[in-house]
XYZ file of C-alpha atoms in Angstrom:
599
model
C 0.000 0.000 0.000
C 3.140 2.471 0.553
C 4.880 1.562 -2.820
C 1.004 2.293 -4.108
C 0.534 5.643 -2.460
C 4.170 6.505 -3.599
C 3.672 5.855 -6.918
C 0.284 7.652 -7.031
C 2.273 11.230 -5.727
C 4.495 11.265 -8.028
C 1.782 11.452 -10.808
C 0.254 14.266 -12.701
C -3.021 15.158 -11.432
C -5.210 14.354 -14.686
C -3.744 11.127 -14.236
C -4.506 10.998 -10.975
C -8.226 11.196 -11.910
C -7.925 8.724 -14.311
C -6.770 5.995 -11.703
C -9.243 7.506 -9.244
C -12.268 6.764 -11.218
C -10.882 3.475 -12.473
C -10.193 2.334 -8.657
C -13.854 3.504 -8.107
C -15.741 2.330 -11.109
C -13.612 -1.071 -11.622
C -15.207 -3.111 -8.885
C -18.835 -1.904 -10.192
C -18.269 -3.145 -13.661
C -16.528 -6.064 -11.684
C -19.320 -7.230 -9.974
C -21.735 -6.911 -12.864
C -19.637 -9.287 -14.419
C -19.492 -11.318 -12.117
C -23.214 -11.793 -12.105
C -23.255 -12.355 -15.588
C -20.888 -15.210 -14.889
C -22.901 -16.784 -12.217
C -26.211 -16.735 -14.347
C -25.003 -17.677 -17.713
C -22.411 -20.473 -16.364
C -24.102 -23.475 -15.615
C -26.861 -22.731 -18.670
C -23.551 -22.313 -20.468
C -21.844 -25.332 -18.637
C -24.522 -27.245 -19.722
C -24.984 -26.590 -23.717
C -21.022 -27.014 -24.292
C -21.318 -30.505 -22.814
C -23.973 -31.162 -24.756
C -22.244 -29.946 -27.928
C -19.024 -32.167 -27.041
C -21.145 -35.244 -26.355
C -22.699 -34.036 -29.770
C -19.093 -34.032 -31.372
C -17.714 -37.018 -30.283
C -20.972 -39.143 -30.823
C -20.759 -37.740 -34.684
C -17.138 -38.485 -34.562
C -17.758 -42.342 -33.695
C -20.701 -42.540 -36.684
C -18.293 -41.511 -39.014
C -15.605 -44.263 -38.362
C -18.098 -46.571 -37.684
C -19.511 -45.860 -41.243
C -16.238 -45.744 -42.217
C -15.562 -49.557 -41.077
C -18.964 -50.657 -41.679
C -17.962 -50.059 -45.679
C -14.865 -52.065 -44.651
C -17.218 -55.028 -43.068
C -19.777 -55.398 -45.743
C -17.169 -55.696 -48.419
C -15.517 -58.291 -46.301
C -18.817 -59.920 -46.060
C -19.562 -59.961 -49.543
C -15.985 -61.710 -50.108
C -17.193 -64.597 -47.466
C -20.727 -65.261 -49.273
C -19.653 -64.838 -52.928
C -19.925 -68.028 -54.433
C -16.906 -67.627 -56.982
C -14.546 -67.532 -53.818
C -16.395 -69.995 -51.609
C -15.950 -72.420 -54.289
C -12.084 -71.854 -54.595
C -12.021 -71.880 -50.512
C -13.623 -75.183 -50.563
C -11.814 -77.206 -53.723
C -10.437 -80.431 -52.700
C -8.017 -79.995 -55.814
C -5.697 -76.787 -54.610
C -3.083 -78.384 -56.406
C -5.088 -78.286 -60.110
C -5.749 -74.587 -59.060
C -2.661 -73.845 -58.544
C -1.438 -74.783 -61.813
C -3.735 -71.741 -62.926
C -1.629 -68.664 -62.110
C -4.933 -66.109 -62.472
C -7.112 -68.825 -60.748
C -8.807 -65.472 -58.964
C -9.167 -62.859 -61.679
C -10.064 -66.090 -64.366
C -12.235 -67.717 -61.610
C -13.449 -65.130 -58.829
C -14.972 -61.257 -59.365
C -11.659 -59.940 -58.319
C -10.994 -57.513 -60.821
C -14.644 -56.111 -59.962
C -13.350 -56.137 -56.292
C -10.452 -54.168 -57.251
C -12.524 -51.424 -59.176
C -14.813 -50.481 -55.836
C -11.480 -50.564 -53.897
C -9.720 -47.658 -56.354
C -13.419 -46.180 -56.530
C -13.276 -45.670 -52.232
C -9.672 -45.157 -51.805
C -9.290 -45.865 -48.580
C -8.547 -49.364 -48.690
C -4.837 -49.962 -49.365
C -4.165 -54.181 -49.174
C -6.328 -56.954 -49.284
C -5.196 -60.173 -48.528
C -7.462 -63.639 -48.461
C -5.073 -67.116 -47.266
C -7.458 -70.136 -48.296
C -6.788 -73.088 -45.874
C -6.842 -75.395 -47.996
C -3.487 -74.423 -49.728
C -4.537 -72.765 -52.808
C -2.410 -69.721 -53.342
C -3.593 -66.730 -51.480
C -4.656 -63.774 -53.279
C -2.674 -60.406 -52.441
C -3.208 -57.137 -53.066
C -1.366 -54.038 -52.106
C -1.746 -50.202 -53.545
C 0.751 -48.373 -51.526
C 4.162 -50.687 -52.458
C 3.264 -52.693 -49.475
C 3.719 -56.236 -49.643
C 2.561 -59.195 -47.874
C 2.841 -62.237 -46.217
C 2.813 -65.208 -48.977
C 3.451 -67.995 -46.301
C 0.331 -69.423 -44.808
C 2.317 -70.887 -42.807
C 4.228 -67.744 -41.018
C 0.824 -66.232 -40.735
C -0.593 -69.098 -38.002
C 2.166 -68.337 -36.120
C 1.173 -64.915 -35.184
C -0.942 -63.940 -32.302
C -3.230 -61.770 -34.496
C -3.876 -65.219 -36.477
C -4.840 -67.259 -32.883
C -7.399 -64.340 -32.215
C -8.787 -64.337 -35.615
C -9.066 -68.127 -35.475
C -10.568 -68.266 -31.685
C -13.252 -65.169 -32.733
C -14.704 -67.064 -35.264
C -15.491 -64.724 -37.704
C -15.795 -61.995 -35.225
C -13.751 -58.311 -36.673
C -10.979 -57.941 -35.484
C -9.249 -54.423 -35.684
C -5.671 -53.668 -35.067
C -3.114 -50.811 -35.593
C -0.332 -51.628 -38.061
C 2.491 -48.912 -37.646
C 4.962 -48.405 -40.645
C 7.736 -51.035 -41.097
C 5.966 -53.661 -39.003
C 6.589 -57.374 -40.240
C 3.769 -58.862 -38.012
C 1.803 -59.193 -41.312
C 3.303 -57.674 -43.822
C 6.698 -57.978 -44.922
C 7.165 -54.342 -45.992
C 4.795 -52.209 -44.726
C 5.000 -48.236 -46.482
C 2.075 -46.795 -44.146
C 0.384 -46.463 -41.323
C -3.012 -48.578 -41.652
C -5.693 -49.680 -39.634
C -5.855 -53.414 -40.129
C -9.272 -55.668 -39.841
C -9.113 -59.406 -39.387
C -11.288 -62.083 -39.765
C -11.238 -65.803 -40.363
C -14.162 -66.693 -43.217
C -16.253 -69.904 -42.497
C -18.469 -71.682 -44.622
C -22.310 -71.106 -44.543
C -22.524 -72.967 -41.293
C -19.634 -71.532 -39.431
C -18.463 -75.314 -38.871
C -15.561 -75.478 -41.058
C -12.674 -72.184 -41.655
C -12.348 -71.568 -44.808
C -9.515 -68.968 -45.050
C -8.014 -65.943 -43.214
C -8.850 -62.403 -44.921
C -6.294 -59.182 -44.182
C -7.778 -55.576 -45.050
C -5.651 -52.856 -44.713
C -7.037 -49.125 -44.148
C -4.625 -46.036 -44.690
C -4.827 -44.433 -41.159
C -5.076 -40.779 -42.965
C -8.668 -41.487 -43.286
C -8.912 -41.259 -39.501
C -6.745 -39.272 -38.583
C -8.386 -36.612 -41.451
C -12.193 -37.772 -39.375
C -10.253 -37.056 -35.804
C -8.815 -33.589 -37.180
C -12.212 -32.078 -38.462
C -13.538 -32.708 -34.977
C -10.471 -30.808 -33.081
C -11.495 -27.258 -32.047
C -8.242 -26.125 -30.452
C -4.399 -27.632 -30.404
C -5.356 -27.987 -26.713
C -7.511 -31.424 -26.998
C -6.974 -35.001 -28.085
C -8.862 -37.585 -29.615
C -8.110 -41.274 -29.356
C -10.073 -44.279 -30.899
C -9.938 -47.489 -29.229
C -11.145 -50.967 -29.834
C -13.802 -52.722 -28.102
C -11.455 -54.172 -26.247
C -9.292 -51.173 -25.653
C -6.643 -51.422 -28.153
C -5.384 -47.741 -29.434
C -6.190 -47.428 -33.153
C -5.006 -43.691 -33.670
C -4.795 -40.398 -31.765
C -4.674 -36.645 -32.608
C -4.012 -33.686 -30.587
C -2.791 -33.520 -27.157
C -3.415 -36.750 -25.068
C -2.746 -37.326 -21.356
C -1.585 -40.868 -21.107
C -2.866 -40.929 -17.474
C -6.482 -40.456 -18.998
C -5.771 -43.061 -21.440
C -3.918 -45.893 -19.091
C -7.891 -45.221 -16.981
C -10.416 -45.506 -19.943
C -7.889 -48.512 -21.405
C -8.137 -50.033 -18.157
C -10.618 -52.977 -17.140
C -12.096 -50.856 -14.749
C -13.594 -48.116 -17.394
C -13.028 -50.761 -20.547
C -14.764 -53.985 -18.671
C -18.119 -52.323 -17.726
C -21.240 -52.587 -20.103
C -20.997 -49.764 -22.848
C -24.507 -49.217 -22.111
C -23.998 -48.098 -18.523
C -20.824 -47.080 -18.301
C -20.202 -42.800 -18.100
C -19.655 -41.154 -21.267
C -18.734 -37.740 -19.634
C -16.202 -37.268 -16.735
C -13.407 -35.472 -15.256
C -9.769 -37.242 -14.681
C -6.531 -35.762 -14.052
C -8.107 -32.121 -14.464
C -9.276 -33.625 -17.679
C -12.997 -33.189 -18.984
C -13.163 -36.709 -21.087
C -15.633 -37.535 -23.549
C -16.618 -41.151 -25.184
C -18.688 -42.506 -26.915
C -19.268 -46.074 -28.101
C -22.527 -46.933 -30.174
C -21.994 -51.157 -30.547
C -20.810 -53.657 -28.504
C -17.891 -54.644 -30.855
C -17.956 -50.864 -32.148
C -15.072 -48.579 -31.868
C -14.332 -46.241 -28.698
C -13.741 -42.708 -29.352
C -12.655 -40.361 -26.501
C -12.170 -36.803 -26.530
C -10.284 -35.046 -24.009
C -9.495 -31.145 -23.474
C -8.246 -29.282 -20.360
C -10.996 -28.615 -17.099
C -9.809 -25.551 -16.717
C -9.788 -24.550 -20.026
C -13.054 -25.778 -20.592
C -15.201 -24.101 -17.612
C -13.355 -20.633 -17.059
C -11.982 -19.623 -20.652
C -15.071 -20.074 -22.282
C -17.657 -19.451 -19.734
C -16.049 -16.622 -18.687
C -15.265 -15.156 -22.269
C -18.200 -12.895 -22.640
C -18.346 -11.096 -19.038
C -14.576 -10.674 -19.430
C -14.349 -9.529 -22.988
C -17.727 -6.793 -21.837
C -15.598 -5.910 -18.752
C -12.405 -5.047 -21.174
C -14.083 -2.973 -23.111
C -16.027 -0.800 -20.699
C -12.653 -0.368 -19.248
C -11.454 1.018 -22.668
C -14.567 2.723 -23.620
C -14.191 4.655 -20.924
C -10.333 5.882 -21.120
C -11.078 8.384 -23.545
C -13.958 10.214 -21.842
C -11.479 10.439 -18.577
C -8.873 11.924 -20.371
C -10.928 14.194 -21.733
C -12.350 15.161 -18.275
C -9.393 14.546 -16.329
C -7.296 17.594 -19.202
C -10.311 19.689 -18.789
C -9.978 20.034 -15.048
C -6.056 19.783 -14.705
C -5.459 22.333 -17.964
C -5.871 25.266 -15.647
C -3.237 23.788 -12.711
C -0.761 23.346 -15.839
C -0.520 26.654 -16.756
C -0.455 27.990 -12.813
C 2.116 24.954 -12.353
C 4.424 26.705 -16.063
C 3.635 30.274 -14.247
C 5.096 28.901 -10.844
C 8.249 27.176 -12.352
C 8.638 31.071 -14.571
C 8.467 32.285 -10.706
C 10.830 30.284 -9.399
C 13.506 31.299 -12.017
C 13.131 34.754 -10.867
C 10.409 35.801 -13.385
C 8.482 37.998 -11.129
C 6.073 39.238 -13.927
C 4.172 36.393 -14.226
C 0.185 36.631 -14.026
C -1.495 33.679 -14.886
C -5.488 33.984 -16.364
C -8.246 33.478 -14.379
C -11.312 31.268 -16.646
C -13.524 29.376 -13.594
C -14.920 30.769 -10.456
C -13.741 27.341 -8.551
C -11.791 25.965 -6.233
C -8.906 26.167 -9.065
C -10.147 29.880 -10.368
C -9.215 30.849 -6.003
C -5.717 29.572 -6.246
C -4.630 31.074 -9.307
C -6.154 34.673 -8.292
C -4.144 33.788 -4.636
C -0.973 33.163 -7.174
C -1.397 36.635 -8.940
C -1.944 38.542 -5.933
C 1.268 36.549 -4.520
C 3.618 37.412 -7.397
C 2.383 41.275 -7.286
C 3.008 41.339 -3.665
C 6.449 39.507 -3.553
C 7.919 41.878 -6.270
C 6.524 44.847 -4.709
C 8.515 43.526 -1.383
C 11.493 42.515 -3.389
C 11.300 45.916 -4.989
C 11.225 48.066 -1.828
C 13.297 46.085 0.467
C 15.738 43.286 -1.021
C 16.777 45.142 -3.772
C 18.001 48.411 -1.508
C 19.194 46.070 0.943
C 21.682 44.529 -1.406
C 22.826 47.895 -2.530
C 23.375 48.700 1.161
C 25.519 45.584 1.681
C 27.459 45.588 -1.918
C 28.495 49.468 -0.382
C 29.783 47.821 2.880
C 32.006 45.240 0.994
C 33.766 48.004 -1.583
C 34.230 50.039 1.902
C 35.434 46.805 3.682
C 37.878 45.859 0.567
C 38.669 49.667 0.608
C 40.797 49.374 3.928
C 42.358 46.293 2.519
C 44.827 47.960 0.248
C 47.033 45.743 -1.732
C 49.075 48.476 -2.859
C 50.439 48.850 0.355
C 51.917 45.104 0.771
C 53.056 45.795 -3.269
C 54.936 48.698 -2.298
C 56.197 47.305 0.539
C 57.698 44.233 -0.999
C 59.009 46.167 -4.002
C 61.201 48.499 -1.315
C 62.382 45.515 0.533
C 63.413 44.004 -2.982
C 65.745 47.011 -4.104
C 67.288 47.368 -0.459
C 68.401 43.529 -1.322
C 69.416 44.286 -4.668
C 71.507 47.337 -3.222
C 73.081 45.237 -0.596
C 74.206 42.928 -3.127
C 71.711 40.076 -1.370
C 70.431 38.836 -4.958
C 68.826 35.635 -3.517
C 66.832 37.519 -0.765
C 65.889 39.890 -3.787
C 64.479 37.113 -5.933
C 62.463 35.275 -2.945
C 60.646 39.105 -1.804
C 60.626 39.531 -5.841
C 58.952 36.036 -6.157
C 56.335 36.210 -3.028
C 55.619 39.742 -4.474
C 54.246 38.326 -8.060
C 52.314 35.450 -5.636
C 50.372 38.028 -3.711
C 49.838 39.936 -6.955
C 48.224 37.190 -8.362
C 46.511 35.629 -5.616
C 44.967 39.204 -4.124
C 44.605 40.448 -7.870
C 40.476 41.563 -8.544
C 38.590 40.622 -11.399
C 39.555 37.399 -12.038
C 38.021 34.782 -11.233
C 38.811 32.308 -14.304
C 42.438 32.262 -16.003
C 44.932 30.440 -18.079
C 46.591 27.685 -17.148
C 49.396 29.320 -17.091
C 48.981 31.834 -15.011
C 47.514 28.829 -12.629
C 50.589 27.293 -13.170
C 52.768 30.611 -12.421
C 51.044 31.051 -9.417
C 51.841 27.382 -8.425
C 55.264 27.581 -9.298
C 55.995 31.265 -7.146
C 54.665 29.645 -4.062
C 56.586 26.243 -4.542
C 59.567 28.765 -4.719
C 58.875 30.354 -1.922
C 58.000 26.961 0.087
C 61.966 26.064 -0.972
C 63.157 29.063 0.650
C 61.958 27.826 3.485
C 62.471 24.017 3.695
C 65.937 24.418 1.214
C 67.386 20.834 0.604
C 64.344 18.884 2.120
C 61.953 19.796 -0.846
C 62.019 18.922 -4.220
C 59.404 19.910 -6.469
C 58.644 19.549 -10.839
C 56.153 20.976 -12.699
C 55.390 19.349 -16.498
C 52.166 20.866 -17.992
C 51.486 20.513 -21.464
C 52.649 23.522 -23.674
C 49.175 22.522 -25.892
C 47.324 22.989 -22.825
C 48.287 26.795 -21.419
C 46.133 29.183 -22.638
C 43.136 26.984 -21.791
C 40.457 28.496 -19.156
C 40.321 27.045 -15.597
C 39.021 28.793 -11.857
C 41.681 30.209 -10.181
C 43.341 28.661 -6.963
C 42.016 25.033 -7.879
C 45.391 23.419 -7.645
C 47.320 25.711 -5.170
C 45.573 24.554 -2.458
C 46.585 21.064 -3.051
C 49.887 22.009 -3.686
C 49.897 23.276 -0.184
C 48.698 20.634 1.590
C 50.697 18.415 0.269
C 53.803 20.817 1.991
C 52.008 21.745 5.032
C 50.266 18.415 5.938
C 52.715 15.765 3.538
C 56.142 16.899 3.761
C 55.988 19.530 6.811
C 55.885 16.601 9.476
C 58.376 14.438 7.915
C 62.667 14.181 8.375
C 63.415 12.631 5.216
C 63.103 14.770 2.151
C 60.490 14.879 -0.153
C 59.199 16.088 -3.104
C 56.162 17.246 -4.805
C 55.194 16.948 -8.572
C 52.020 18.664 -10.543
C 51.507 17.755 -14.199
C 48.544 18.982 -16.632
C 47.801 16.564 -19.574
C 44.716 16.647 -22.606
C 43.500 13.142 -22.166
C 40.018 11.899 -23.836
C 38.451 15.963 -24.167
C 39.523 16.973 -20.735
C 42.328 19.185 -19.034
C 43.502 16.580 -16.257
C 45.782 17.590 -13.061
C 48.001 15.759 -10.810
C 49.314 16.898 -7.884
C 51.409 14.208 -6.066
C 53.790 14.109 -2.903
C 56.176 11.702 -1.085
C 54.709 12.397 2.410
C 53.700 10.761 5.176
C 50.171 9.685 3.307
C 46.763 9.433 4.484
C 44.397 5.969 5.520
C 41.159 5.399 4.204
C 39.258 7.080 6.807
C 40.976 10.043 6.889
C 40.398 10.541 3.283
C 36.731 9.794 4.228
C 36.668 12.116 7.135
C 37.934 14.947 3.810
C 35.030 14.398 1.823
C 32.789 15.013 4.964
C 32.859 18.490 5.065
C 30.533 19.086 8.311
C 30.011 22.501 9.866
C 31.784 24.893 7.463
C 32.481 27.454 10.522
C 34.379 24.328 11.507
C 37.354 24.767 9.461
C 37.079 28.370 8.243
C 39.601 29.435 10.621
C 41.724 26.304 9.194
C 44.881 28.251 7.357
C 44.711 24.925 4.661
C 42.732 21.385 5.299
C 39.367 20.055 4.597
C 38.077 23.905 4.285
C 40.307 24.454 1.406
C 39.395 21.230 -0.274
C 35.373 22.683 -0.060
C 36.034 25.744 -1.350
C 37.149 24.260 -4.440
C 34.714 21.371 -4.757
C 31.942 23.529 -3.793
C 33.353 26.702 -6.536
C 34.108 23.388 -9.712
C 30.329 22.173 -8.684
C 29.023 25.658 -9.261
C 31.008 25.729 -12.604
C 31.128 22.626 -13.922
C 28.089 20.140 -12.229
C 28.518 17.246 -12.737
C 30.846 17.648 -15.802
C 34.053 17.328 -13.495
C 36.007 14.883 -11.135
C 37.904 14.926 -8.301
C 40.015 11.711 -7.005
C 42.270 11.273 -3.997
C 44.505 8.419 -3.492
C 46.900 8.090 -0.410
C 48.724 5.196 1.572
C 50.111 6.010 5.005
C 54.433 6.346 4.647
C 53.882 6.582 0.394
C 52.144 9.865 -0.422
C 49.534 11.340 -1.543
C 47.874 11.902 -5.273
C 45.162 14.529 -6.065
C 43.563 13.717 -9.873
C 41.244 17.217 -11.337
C 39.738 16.081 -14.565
C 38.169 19.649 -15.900
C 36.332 20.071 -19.151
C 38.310 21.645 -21.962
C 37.785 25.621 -22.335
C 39.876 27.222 -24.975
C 41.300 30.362 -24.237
């Protein structure tokens, strides 16, 4: 709820209304829907079962029809009287001798014309048992079985021969050599084993082969989504093909003797497993079983819920428009007083912002106007003569500060040197002359690096004066670099701190080395000493400036180091760095990186 309030203050207001009225109007249109849902869903419920019982009952009357073609031709074969009579010769071997003994002697070639004319029978095969040669057929490159003989051997035979006469149907997967010896499809496969009149006597063992396409194509046509699955069994529960999505949980339960044992008749033909609705549907006792199964979920919220959710989406976005409209009628006037305010801000104190409605809004903007009229009358009787008043007190201030005097000074002190014939002591006073010139000069508040750099270099000078032999010092900047624009006293103070706080406290001697480089479009400074170095937290306890009145009595330090962050931040934002590196007993290095300024 925080994050949520958070987020909603840091929006503009018309949006504000926008989310208001949705959070308002939402759980309105919400519960309307929701009512919809509750009195349409079990009507709803109801009718789509009805239309899948509907489907897969229509699906199973197809492929029934489908095999029932598939049956009566069979049939036909087992009463024609051509064939009986070659099933039941006592002379196969005479037969034999007759290589088209079943075009010549039975209505095979009439056979083979309503088996182009249908299509969907690929093989035929019909092994006499009394040894006459069986007739084969195959329209696909297929090719059977010739050996009567291999054929008893298989289990498919034993159940043909135990069913007598009863269909058998089986899947026959590409490549299989259970009854064919090259097999190029996929086929549905019926069995039987043909008996005389009397069913006393078998007669011969008949093979039909059925390109699986044709049920698959059935299975297909009755698929409304790629989320369900259709399977069609046997009657006694043997997979004959399956399209879609199936769960094989679902299918191990309605192949099992538990669903697959009870009496078609009785058994459910619509019921949820494995958060699976299931559907089946089984017309005959030795008929096919076809099952359809789709997702429960899918089934009772997606669909049932489509129409509340689909009117609830597009009240939603009906109504966007008509807020926004509202929401930049209302806000429009708080724009322009929020523009006038920012105008304010920047010190525009003309700003008067026009006053169209007598509300709430029309109050606060007249409030504004009056405010700007009365803060710029102030400013203009009382800030602006104060300042004035002040600015005189500095000039008078800097007035009694006159640098002239220390110039003059110095400049006597440097001739009586030069008369006594002291030339060093000339050319130190000489040298802390041009520093104080430079340092206490007015006007200038950005110069060259060079004159940075001269200022650097007179105080260094003077700073070996005073520590001789025990200081060391180079300066290398960049001749490319000199007349480029920097703030003045930005690396003096460094360079002085590195003396004062580095080198002042140490025996040894030491040295101190500033270089100025152009590297990747910016003016970069180093300013590095062999002191006595700093740890971590004392470089920390730098960067924490504190209370300012703190140090300002410092004569260099932390105050020093503020002064010039706070003077590059006012220049430069963000456009500059500042680094300091130290280890205690190794020194100290101070990095400036400035952007470039030509002179």
């Amino acid at each position: 709820m925080e994050k949520f309030r958070g987020w909603m203050n840091h929006l503009k207001l018309k949006h504000k209304i926008v989310v208001y009225v949705y959070l308002v109007i939402s759980p309105v249109f919400v519960m309307i829907a929701t009512g919809i849902f509750l009195g349409d869903s079990r009507a709803a419920l109801k009718q789509q079962e009805e239309a899948d019982l509907n489907t897969i009952q229509s699906l199973e009357d197809n492929i029934t029809s489908l095999q029932s073609d598939v049956v009566n031709f069979s049939v036909y074969m087992c009463i024609n009287n051509d064939i009986l009579a070659i099933l039941n010769s006592d002379e196969p071997e005479i037969l034999n001798l007759n290589s088209r003994i079943w075009r010549t002697d039975a209505p095979m070639e009439i056979l083979e014309d309503i088996i182009s004319i249908k299509g969907n029978i690929k093989t035929l095969a019909i092994y006499p048992e009394n040894g006459v040669n069986p007739y084969l057929r195959c329209l696909d490159a297929s090719s059977y079985l010739n050996n009567l003989e291999e054929i008893r051997e298989t289990d498919i035979y034993r159940s043909a021969v135990a069913g007598r006469g009863d269909i058998i149907w089986k899947k026959v997967p590409k490549g299989s050599s259970d009854t064919y010896q090259a097999n190029r499809t996929n086929k549905i496969v019926m069995y039987r084993e043909m008996y005389d009149l009397s069913k006393k006597k078998p007669l011969g063992y008949m093979v039909i082969g059925i390109d699986e396409e044709w049920y698959q194509e059935l299975c297909r046509n009755a698929l409304r989504n790629d989320r369900e699955g259709i399977i069609v069994l046997s009657w006694q529960g043997e997979e004959l093909t399956r399209v879609g999505e199936v769960d094989e949980e679902v299918l191990a339960y309605v192949q099992s003797e538990e669903y697959i044992g009870q009496d078609y008749r009785k058994r459910e033909n619509s019921f949820t497993y494995n958060g699976f609705r299931v559907f089946c549907s089984q017309s005959e006792k030795k008929g096919v079983l076809v099952m359809r199964m789709l997702p429960d979920s899918y089934r009772s919220v997606y669909r049932v819920a489509k129409l509340p959710l689909c009117l609830l989406a597009g009240l939603l976005i009906a109504m966007y428009p008509i807020l926004s409209i509202v929401s930049h009628v209302i806000s429009k006037p708080l724009v322009k007083l929020s523009a006038a305010m920012n105008q304010f801000k920047q010190g525009d104190f003309t700003q008067q912002v026009e006053v169209t409605a007598g509300d709430e809004v029309g109050e606060v903007t007249e409030c504004f106007n009056r405010m700007v009229l009365d803060i710029k009358e102030l400013i203009d009787k009382n800030y602006v003569m104060s300042l004035k008043e002040k600015e005189s007190e500095l000039l008078a201030l800097q007035a009694q500060i006159n640098p002239h005097f220390l110039y003059n000074t110095l400049d006597s002190l440097y001739w009586r040197a030069m008369d006594g014939d002291n030339e060093d002591l000339a050319e130190d006073i000489y040298t802390l002359s041009q520093l104080f010139r430079m340092v206490l000069g007015q006007g200038q508040s950005i110069i060259s690096v060079s004159q940075e750099i001269e200022l650097v270099r007179c105080y260094l000078q003077i700073q070996k004066m005073r520590f001789t032999a025990r200081l060391e010092y180079e300066i290398d900047v960049e001749e490319e670099i000199q007349n480029c624009r920097i703030p003045k006293l930005i690396l003096q103070p460094f360079v002085e701190n590195a003396i004062v706080h580095g080198l002042e406290n140490q025996q040894d001697a030491g040295s101190v080395t500033v270089t100025g480089r152009r590297r990747e479009g910016y003016l970069e400074f180093r300013i590095q000493d062999t002191g006595v170095g700093m740890s971590r937290e004392q470089i920390d306890a730098i960067w924490d400036m504190g209370d300012t009145r703190e140090y300002a009595s410092q004569r260099i330090g932390r105050y020093a180091i503020k002064n010039v962050r706070e003077r590059l931040e006012l220049k430069y934002k963000e456009a500059y760095q500042m680094k300091i590196e130290s280890k205690v007993g190794q020194g100290t290095v101070v990095m400036i990186r400035l952007p470039i300024e030509e002179g």
